[in-house]
mmCIF file of C-alpha atoms in Angstrom:
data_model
loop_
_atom_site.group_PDB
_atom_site.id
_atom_site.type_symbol
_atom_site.label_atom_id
_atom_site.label_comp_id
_atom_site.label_asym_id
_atom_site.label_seq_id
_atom_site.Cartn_x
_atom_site.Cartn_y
_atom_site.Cartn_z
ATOM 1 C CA UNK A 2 -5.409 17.619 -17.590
ATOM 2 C CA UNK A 3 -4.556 16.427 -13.890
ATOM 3 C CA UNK A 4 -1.362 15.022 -13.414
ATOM 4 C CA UNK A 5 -1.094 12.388 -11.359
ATOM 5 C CA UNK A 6 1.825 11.232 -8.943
ATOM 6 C CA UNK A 7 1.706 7.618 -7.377
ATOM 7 C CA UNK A 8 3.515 7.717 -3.700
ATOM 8 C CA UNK A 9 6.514 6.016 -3.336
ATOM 9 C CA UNK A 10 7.834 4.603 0.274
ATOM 10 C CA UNK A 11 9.354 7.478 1.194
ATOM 11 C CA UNK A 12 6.321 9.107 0.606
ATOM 12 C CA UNK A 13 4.626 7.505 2.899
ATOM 13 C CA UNK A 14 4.827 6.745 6.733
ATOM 14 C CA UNK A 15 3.291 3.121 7.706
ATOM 15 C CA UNK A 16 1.548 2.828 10.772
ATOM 16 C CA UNK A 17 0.824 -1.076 9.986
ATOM 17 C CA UNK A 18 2.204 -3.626 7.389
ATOM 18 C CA UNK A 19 0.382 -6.764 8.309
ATOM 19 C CA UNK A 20 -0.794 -10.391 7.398
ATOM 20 C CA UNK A 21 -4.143 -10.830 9.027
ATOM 21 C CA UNK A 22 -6.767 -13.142 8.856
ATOM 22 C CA UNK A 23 -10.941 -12.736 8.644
ATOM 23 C CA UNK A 24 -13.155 -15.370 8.602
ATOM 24 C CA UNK A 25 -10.553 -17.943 7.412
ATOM 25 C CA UNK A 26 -9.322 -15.938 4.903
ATOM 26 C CA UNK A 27 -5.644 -14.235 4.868
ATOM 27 C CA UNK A 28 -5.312 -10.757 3.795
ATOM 28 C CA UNK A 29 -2.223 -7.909 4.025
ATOM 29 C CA UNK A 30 -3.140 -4.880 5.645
ATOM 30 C CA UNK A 31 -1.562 -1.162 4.833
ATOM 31 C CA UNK A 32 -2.223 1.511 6.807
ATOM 32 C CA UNK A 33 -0.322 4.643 6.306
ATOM 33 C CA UNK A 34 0.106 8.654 5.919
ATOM 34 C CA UNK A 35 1.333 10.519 2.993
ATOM 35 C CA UNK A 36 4.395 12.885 4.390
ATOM 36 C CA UNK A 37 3.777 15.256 1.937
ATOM 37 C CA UNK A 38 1.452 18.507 3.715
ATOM 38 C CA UNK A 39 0.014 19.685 0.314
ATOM 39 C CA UNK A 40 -1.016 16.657 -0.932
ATOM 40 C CA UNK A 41 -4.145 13.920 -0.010
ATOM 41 C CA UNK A 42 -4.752 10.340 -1.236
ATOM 42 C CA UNK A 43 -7.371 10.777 -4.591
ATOM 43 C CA UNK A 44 -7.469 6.636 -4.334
ATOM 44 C CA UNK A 45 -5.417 3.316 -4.247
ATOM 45 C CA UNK A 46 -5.571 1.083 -6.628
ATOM 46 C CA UNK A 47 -4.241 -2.655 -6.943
ATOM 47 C CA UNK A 48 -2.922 -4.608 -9.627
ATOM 48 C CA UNK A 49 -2.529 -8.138 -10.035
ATOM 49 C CA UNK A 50 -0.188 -9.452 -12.397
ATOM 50 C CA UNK A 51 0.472 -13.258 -12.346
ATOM 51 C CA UNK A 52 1.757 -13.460 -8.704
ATOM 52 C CA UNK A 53 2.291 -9.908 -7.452
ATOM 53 C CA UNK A 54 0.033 -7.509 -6.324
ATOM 54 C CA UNK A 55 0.997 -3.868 -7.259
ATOM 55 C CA UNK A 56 -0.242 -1.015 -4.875
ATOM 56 C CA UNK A 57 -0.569 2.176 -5.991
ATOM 57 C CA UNK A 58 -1.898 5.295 -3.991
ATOM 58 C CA UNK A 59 -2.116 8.301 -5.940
ATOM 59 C CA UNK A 60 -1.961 11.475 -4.734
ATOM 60 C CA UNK A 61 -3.789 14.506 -5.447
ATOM 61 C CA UNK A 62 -3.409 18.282 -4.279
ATOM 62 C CA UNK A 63 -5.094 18.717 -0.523
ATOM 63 C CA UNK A 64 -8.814 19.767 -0.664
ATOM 64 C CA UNK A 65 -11.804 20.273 1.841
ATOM 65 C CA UNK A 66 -13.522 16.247 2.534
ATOM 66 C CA UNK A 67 -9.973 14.360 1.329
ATOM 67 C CA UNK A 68 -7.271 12.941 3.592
ATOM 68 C CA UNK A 69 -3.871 11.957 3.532
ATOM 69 C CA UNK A 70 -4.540 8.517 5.505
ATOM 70 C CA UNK A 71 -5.054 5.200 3.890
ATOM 71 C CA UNK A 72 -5.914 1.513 4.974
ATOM 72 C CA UNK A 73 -6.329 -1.249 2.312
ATOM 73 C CA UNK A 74 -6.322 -4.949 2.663
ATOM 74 C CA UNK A 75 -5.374 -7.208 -0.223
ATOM 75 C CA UNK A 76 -6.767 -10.559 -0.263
ATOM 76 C CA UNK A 77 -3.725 -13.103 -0.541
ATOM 77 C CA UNK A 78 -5.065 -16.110 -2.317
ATOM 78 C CA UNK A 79 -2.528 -19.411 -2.421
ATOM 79 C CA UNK A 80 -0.798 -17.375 -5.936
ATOM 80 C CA UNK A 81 -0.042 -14.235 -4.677
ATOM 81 C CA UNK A 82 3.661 -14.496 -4.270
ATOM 82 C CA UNK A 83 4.498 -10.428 -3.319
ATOM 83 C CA UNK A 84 2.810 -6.893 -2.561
ATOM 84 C CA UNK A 85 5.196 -4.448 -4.329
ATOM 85 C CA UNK A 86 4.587 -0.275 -3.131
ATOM 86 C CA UNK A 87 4.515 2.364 -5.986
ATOM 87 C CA UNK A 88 5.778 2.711 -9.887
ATOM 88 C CA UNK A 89 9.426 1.656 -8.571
ATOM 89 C CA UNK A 90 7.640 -1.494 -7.192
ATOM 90 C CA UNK A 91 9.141 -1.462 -4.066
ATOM 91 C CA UNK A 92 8.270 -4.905 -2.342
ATOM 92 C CA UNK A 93 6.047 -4.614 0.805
ATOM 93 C CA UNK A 94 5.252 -8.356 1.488
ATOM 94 C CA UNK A 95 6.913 -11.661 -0.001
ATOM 95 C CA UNK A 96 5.118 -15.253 0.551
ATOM 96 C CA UNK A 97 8.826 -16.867 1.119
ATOM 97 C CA UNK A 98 9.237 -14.225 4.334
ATOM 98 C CA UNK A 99 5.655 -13.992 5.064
ATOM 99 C CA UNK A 100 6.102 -10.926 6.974
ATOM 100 C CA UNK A 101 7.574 -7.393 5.691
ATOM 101 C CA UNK A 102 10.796 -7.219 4.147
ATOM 102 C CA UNK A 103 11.217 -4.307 4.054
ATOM 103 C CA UNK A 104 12.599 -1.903 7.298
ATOM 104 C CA UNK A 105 10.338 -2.045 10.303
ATOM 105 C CA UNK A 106 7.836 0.255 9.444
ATOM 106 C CA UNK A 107 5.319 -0.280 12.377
ATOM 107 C CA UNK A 108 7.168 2.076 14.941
#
């Protein structure tokens, strides 16, 4: 059986945490790299519970035709209140900030 392991920030280096907007609609936008040389992103999942959107990019060992970038955007309807990162839930995006809380990421 395949064990899986879900990146966590540290995990991960952001290239771009941002609100953006398409055709009237507002979506958050991740783009990042695993730091992790052995290992590749399998998929990313999201979860919505009531208000907050969990993302979750598991990782898998590196193989020929997989990468270790990522770019997802999460559509933010009027209830989405936060985008947490990971199983520790690390928060990403809060409606009351509207912009990243977390350390500036986008260097």
């Amino acid at each position: 059986m395949k064990t899986v392991k879900i990146a966590e920030i540290q995990d991960v280096r952001f290239h771009s945490l941002a609100e953006i907007e398409k055709e009237g609609n507002a979506f958050f936008r991740i783009n990042g790299l695993l730091f992790h040389s052995a290992m590749a992103v399998d998929r990313v999942d999201m979860k919505r519970v009531e208000g907050v959107v969990q993302v979750s990019v598991k990782m898998t060992p590196t193989q020929p035709g997989l990468t270790c970038a990522f770019d997802i955007e999460i559509p933010l309807s009027s209830a989405t209140t936060s985008v947490v990162f990971g199983a520790a839930n690390n928060p990403i995006w809060t409606r009351a900030l509207s912009k990243p809380p977390c350390r500036e990421l986008s260097q």
